Every structure is written in C-alpha cells, then in structure tokens.
Short mmCIF file of N, CA and C in Angstrom, two decimals:
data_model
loop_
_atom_site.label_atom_id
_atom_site.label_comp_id
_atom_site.label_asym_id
_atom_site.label_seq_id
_atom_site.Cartn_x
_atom_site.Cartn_y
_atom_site.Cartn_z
N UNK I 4 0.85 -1.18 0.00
CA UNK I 4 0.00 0.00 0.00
C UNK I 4 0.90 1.24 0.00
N UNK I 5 0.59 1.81 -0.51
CA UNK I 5 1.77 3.44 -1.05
C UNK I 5 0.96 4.47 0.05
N UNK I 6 1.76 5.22 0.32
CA UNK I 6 1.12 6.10 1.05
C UNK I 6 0.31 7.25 0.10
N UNK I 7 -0.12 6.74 -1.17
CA UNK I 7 -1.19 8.20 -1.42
C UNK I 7 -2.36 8.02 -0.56
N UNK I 8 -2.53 6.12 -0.70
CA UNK I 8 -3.93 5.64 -0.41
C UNK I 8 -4.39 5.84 1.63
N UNK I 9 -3.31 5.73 2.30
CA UNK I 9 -3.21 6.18 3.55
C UNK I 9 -3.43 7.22 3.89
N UNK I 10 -2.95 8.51 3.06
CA UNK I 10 -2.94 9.98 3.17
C UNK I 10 -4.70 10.19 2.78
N UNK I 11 -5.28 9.43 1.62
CA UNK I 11 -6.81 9.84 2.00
C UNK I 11 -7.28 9.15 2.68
N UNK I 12 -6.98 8.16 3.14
CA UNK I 12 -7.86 7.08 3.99
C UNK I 12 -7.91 7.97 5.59
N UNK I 13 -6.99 8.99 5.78
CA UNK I 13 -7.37 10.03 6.70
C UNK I 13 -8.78 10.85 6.91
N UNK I 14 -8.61 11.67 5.28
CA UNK I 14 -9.96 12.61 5.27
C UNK I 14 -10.76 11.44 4.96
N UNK I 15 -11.06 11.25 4.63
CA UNK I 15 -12.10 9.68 3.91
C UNK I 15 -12.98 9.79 5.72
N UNK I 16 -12.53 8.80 6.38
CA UNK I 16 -12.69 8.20 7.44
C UNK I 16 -13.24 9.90 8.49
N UNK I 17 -12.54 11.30 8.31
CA UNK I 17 -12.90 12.04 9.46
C UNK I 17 -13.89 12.75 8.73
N UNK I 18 -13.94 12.63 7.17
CA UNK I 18 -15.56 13.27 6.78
C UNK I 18 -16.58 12.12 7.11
N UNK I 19 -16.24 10.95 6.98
CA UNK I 19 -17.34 9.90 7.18
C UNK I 19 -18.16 10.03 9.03
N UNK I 20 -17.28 10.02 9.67
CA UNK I 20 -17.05 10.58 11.03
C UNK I 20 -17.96 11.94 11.06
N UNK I 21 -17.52 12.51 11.10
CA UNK I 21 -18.35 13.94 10.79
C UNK I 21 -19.41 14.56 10.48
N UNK I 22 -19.74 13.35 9.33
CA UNK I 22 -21.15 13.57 8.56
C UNK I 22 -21.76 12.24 9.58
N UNK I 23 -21.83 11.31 10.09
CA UNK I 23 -22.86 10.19 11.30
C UNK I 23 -22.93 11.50 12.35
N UNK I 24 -21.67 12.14 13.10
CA UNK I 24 -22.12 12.73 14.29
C UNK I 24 -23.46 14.22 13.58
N UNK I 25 -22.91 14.63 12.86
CA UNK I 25 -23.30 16.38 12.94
C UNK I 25 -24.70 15.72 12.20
N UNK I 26 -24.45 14.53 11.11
CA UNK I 26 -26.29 14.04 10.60
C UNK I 26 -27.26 13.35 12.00
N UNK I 27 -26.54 12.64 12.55
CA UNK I 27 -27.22 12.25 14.26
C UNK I 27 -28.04 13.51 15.06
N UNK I 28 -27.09 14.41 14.78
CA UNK I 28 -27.24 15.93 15.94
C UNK I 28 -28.27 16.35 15.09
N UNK I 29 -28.57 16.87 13.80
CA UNK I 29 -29.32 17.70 13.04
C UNK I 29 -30.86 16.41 12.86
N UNK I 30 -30.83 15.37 12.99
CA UNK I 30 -32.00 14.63 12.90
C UNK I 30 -32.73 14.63 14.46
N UNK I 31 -31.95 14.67 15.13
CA UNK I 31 -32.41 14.46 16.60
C UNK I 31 -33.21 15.63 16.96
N UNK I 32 -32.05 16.79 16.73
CA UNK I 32 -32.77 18.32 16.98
C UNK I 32 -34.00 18.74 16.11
N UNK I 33 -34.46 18.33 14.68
CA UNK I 33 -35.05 18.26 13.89
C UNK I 33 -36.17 17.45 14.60
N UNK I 34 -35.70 16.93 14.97
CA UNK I 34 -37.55 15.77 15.42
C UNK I 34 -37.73 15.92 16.83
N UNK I 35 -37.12 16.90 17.62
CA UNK I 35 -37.39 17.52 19.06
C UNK I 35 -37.89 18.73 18.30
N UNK I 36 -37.70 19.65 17.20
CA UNK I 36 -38.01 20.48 16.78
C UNK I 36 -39.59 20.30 16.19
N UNK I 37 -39.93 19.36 15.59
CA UNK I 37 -41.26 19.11 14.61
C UNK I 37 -42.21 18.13 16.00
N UNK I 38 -41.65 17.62 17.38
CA UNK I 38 -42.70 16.81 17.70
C UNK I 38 -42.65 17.54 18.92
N UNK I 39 -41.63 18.70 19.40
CA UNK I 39 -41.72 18.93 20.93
C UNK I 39 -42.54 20.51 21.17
N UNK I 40 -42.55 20.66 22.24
CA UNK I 40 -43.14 21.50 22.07
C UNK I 40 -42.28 23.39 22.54
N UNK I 41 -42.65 24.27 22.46
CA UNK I 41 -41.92 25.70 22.87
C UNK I 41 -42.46 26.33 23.85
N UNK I 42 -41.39 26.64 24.53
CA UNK I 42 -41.42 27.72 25.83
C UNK I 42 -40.43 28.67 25.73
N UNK I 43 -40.60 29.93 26.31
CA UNK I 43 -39.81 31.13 26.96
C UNK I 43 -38.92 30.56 28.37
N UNK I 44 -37.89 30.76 28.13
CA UNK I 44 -37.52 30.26 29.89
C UNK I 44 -36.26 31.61 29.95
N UNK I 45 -35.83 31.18 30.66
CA UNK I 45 -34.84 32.59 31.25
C UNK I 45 -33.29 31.92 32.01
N UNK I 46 -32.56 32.37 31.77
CA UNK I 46 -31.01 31.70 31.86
C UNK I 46 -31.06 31.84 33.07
N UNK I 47 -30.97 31.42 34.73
CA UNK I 47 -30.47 31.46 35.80
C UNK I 47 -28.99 31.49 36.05
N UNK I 48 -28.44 30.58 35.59
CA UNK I 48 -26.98 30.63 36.03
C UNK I 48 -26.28 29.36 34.40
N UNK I 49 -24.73 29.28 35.35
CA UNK I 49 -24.11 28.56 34.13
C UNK I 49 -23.57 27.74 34.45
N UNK I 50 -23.26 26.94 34.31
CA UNK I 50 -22.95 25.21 35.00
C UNK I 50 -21.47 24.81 33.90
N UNK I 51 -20.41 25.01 34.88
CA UNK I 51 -19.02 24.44 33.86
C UNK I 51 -18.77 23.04 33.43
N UNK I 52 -18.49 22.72 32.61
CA UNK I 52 -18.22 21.24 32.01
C UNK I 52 -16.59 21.32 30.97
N UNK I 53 -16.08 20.24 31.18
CA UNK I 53 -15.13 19.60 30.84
C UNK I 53 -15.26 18.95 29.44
N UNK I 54 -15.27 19.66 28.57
CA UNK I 54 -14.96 18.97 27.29
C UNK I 54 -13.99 19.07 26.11
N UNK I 55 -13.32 17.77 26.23
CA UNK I 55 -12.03 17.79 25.28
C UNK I 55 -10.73 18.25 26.27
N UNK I 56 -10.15 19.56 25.78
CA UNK I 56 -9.14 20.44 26.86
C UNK I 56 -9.81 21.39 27.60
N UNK I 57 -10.91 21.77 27.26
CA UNK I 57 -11.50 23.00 27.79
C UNK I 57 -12.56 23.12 28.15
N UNK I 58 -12.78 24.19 29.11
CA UNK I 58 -14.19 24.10 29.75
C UNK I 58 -15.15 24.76 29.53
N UNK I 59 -16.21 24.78 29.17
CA UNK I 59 -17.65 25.67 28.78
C UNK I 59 -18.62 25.43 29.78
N UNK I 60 -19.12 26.42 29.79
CA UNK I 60 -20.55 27.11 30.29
C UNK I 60 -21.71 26.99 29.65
N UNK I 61 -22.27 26.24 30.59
CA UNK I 61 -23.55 25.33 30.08
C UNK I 61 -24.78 26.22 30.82
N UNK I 62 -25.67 27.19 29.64
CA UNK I 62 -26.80 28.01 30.47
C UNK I 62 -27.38 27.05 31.12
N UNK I 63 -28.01 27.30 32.33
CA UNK I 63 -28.94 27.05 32.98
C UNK I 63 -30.54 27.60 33.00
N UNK I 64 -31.52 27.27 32.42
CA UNK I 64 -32.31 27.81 31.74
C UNK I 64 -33.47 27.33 33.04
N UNK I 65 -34.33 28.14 33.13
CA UNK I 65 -35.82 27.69 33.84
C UNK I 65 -37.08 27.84 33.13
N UNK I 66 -38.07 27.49 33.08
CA UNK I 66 -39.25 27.47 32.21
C UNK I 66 -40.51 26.90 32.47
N UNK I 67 -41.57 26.89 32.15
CA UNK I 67 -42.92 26.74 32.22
C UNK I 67 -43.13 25.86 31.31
N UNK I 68 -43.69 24.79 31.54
CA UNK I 68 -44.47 23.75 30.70
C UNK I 68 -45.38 23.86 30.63
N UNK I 69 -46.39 23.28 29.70
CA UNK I 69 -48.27 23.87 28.94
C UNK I 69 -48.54 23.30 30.31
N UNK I 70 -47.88 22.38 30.70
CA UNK I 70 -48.51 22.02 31.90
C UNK I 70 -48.36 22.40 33.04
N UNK I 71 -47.71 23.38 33.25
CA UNK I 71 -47.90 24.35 34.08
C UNK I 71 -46.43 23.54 35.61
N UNK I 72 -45.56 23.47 34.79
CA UNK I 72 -44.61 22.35 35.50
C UNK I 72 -43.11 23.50 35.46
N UNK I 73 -42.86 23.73 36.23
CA UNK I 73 -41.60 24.60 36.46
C UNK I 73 -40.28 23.55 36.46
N UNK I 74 -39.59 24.14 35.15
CA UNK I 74 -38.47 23.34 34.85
C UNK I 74 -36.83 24.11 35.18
N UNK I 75 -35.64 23.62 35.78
CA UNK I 75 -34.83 24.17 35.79
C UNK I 75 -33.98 23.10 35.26
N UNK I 76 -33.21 23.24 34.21
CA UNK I 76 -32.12 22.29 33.67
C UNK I 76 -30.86 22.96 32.53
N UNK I 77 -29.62 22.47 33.03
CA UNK I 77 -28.61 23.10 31.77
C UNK I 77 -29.34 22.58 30.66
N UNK I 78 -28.87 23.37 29.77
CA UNK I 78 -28.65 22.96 28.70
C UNK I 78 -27.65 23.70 27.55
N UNK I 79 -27.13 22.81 26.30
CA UNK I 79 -26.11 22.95 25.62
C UNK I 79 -26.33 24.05 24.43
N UNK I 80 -25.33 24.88 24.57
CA UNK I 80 -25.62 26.19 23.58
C UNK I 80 -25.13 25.43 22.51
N UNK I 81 -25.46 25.50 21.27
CA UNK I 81 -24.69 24.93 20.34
C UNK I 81 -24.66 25.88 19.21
N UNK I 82 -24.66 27.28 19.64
CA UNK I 82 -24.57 28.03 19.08
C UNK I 82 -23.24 28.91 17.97
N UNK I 83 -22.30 28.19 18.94
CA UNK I 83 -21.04 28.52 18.47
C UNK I 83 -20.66 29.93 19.02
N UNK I 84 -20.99 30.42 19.36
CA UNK I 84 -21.02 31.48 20.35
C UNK I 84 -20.57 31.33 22.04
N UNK I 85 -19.12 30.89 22.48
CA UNK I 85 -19.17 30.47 24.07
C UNK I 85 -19.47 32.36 24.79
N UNK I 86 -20.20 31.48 26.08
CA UNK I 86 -20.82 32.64 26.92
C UNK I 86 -21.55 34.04 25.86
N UNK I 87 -22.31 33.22 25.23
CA UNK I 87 -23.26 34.51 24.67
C UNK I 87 -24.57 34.86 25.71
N UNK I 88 -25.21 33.68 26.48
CA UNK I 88 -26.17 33.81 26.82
C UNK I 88 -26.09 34.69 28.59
N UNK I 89 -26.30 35.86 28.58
CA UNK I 89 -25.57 36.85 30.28
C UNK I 89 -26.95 35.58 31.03
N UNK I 90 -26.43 35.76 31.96
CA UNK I 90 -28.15 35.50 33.32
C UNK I 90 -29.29 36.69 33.17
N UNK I 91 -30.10 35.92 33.02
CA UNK I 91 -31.61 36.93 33.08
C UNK I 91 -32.09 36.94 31.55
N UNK I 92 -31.71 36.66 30.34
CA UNK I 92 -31.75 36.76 29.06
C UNK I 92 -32.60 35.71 28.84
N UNK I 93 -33.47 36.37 28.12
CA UNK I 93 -34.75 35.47 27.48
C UNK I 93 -34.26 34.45 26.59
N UNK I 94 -34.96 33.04 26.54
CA UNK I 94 -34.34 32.31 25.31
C UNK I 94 -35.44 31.23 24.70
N UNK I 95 -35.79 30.59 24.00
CA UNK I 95 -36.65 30.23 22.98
C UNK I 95 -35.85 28.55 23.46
N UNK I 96 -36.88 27.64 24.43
CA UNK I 96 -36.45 26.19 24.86
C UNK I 96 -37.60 25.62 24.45
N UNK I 97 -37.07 24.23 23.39
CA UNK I 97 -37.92 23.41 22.44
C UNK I 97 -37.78 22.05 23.75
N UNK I 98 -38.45 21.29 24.05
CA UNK I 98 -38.70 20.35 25.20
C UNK I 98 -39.75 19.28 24.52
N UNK I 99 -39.24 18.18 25.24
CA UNK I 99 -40.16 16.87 24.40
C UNK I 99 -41.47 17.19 25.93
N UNK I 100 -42.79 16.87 25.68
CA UNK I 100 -43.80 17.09 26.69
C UNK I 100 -44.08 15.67 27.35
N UNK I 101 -43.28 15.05 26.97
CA UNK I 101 -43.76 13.98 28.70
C UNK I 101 -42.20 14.13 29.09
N UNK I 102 -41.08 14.24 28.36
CA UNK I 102 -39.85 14.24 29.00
C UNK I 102 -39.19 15.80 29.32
N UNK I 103 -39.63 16.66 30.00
CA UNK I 103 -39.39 18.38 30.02
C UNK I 103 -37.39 18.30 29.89
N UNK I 104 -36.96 17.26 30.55
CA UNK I 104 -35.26 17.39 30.64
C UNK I 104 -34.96 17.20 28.99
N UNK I 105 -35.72 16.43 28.13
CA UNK I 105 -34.85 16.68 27.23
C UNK I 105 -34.83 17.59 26.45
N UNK I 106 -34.45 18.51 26.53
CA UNK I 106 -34.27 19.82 26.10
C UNK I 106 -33.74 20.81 24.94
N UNK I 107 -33.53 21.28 24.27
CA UNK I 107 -32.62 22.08 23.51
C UNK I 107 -32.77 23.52 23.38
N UNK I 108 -31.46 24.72 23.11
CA UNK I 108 -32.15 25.95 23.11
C UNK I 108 -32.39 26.13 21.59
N UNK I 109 -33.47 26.77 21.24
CA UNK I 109 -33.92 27.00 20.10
C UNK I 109 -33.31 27.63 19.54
N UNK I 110 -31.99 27.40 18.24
CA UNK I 110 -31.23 28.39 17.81
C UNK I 110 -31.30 28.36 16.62
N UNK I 111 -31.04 29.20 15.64
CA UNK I 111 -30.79 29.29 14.31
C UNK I 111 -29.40 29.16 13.91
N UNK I 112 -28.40 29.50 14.74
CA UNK I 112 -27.17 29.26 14.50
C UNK I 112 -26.76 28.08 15.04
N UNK I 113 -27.12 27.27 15.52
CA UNK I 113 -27.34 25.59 15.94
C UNK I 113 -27.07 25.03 14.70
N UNK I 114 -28.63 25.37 14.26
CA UNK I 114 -28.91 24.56 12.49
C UNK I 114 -27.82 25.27 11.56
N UNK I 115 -27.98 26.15 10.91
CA UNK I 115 -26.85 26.32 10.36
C UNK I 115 -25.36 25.81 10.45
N UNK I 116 -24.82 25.73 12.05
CA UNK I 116 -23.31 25.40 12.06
C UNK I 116 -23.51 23.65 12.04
N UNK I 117 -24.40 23.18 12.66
CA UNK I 117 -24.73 21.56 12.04
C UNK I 117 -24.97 21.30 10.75
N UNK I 118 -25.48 22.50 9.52
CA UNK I 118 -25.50 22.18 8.13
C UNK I 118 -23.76 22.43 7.69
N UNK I 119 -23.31 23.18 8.41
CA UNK I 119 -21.99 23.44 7.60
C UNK I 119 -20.88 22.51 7.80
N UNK I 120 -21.14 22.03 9.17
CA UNK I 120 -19.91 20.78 9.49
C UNK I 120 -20.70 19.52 8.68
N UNK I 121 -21.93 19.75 8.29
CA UNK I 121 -22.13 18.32 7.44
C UNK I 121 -21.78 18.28 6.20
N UNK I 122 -21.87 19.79 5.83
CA UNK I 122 -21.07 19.89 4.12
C UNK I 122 -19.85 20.04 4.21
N UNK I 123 -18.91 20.21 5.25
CA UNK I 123 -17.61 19.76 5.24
C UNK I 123 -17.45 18.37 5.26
N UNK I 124 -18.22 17.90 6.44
CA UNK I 124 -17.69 16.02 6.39
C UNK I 124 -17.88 15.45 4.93
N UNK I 125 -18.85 15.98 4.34
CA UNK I 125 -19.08 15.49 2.88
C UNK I 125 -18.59 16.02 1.76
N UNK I 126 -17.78 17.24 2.25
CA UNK I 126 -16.31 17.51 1.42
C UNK I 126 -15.21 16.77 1.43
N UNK I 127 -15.23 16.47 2.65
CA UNK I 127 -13.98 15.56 3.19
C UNK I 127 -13.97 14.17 2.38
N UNK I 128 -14.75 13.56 2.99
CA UNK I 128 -15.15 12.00 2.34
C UNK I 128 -15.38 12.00 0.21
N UNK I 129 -16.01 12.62 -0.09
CA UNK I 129 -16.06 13.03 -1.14
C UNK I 129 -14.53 13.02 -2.07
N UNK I 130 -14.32 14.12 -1.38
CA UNK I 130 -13.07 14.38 -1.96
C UNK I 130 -11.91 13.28 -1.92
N UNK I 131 -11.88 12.81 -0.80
CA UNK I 131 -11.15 11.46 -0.90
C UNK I 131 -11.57 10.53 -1.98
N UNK I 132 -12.72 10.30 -1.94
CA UNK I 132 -13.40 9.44 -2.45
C UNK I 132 -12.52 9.44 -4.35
N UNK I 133 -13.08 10.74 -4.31
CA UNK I 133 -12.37 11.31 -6.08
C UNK I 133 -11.51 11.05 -6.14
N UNK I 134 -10.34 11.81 -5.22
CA UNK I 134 -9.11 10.99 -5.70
C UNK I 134 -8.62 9.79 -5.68
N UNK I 135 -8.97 8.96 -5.01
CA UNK I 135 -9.19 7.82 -5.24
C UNK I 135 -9.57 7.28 -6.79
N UNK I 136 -10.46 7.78 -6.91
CA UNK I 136 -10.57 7.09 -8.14
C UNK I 136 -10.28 7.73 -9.18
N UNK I 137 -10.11 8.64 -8.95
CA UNK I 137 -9.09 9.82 -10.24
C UNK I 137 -7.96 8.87 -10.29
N UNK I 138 -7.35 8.18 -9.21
CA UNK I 138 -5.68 7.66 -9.21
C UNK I 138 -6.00 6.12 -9.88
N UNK I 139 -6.85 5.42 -9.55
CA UNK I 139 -7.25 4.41 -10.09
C UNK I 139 -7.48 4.17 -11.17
N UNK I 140 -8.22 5.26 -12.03
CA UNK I 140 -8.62 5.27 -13.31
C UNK I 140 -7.46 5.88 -13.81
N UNK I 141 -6.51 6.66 -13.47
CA UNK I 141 -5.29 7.00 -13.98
C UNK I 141 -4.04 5.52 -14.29
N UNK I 142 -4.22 4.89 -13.01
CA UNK I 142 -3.86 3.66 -13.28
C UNK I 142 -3.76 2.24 -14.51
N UNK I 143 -4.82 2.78 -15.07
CA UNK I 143 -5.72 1.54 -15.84
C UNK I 143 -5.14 1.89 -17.40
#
C-alpha cells in the first residue's frame, strides 16, 4: 500500500465521522423540533463542564411547561457562540412534553453550524473518495 492511499484514507474516514455525528445531531434536533413543544424560559446561572481540553458554560435555563410544570435544567448552547447567553436573558427552549429534561435551546445558528460541518464532512469524504478514483482510473 503506497502512502497516497493512507494519506486519504485520513480525510475519507474524518468526513465519514463527521457527517454520522453532525447528521445524528441535526436529525435528533429536527424531530425535538417538529414533535416537541416551545417555551420562553430565562437563563439562571451557568454550569461548567469539561470537554475535550476545555471548559464551557452550560446556560442554565428555567421554564414553564403547557402544563404548568416549572423546569430548571442546563442545557447545551450549540450556538457557536461560548458565553453569549448573560443571566436573566430570554431564550426560545424546544422540550419533548412527557420528558421536560430533554431539552434544547432553540437556535438558528445551531442549524446552520450543524449544516456546515455536514457539508464539510461530505467535502472531506467526497473528496477522498475522487481521488481515489481519479488515481485508479489513472492507473488503468
């Protein structure tokens, strides 16, 4: 095996990677989006977490359910924005209605940065993919 085929079997494998997680994330949020339901809640505080090398601030959001059920739970900005959300700031929380914890904040820049890491992973893989067979059919 020559190392061209190793050198894509890199991107190959981290767009393939890329496009299961960020297509997982955008179907999940998508069908908490179309089956759950919306509330106003309000950031209380921010809860630190450990991910990767570094640590983020996870809003802490409170809110009202149709059912009249007072919810307090982090949840994950996936906004791409760290510490955008101050305490006291209104925010738009999509919630499944028999499960209020599972949660998400309603963002537009959520969806978007989950469409763009999926058209990278499928740049990635893609592109491997081509040369690959650009070199193959060059072969023949």
């Amino acid at each position: 095996m020559s190392p061209f085929w190793l050198l894509t079997l890199v991107p190959f494998l981290a767009g393939v990677t890329i496009c299961a997680v960020q297509g997982t994330n955008y179907i999940l949020a998508e069908l908490v989006r179309s089956t759950g339901r919306s509330a106003l809640g309000t950031v209380t505080s921010h809860i630190a977490t450990r991910e990767a090398s570094y640590s983020t601030a996870h809003p802490v959001v409170r809110w009202t359910t149709d059912e009249g059920t007072e919810v307090e739970h982090p949840l994950i900005d996936n906004s791409g924005a760290p510490h955008r959300l101050p305490e006291g700031s209104q925010v738009r929380v999509l919630y499944t209605p028999g499960n209020p914890q599972h949660a998400q904040l309603d963002s537009p820049a959520a969806r978007s940065n989950a469409l763009f890491a999926l058209a990278l992973g499928t740049a990635l893989w893609l592109g491997s993919l081509t040369a690959v067979l650009v070199r193959i059919g060059s072969s023949l």
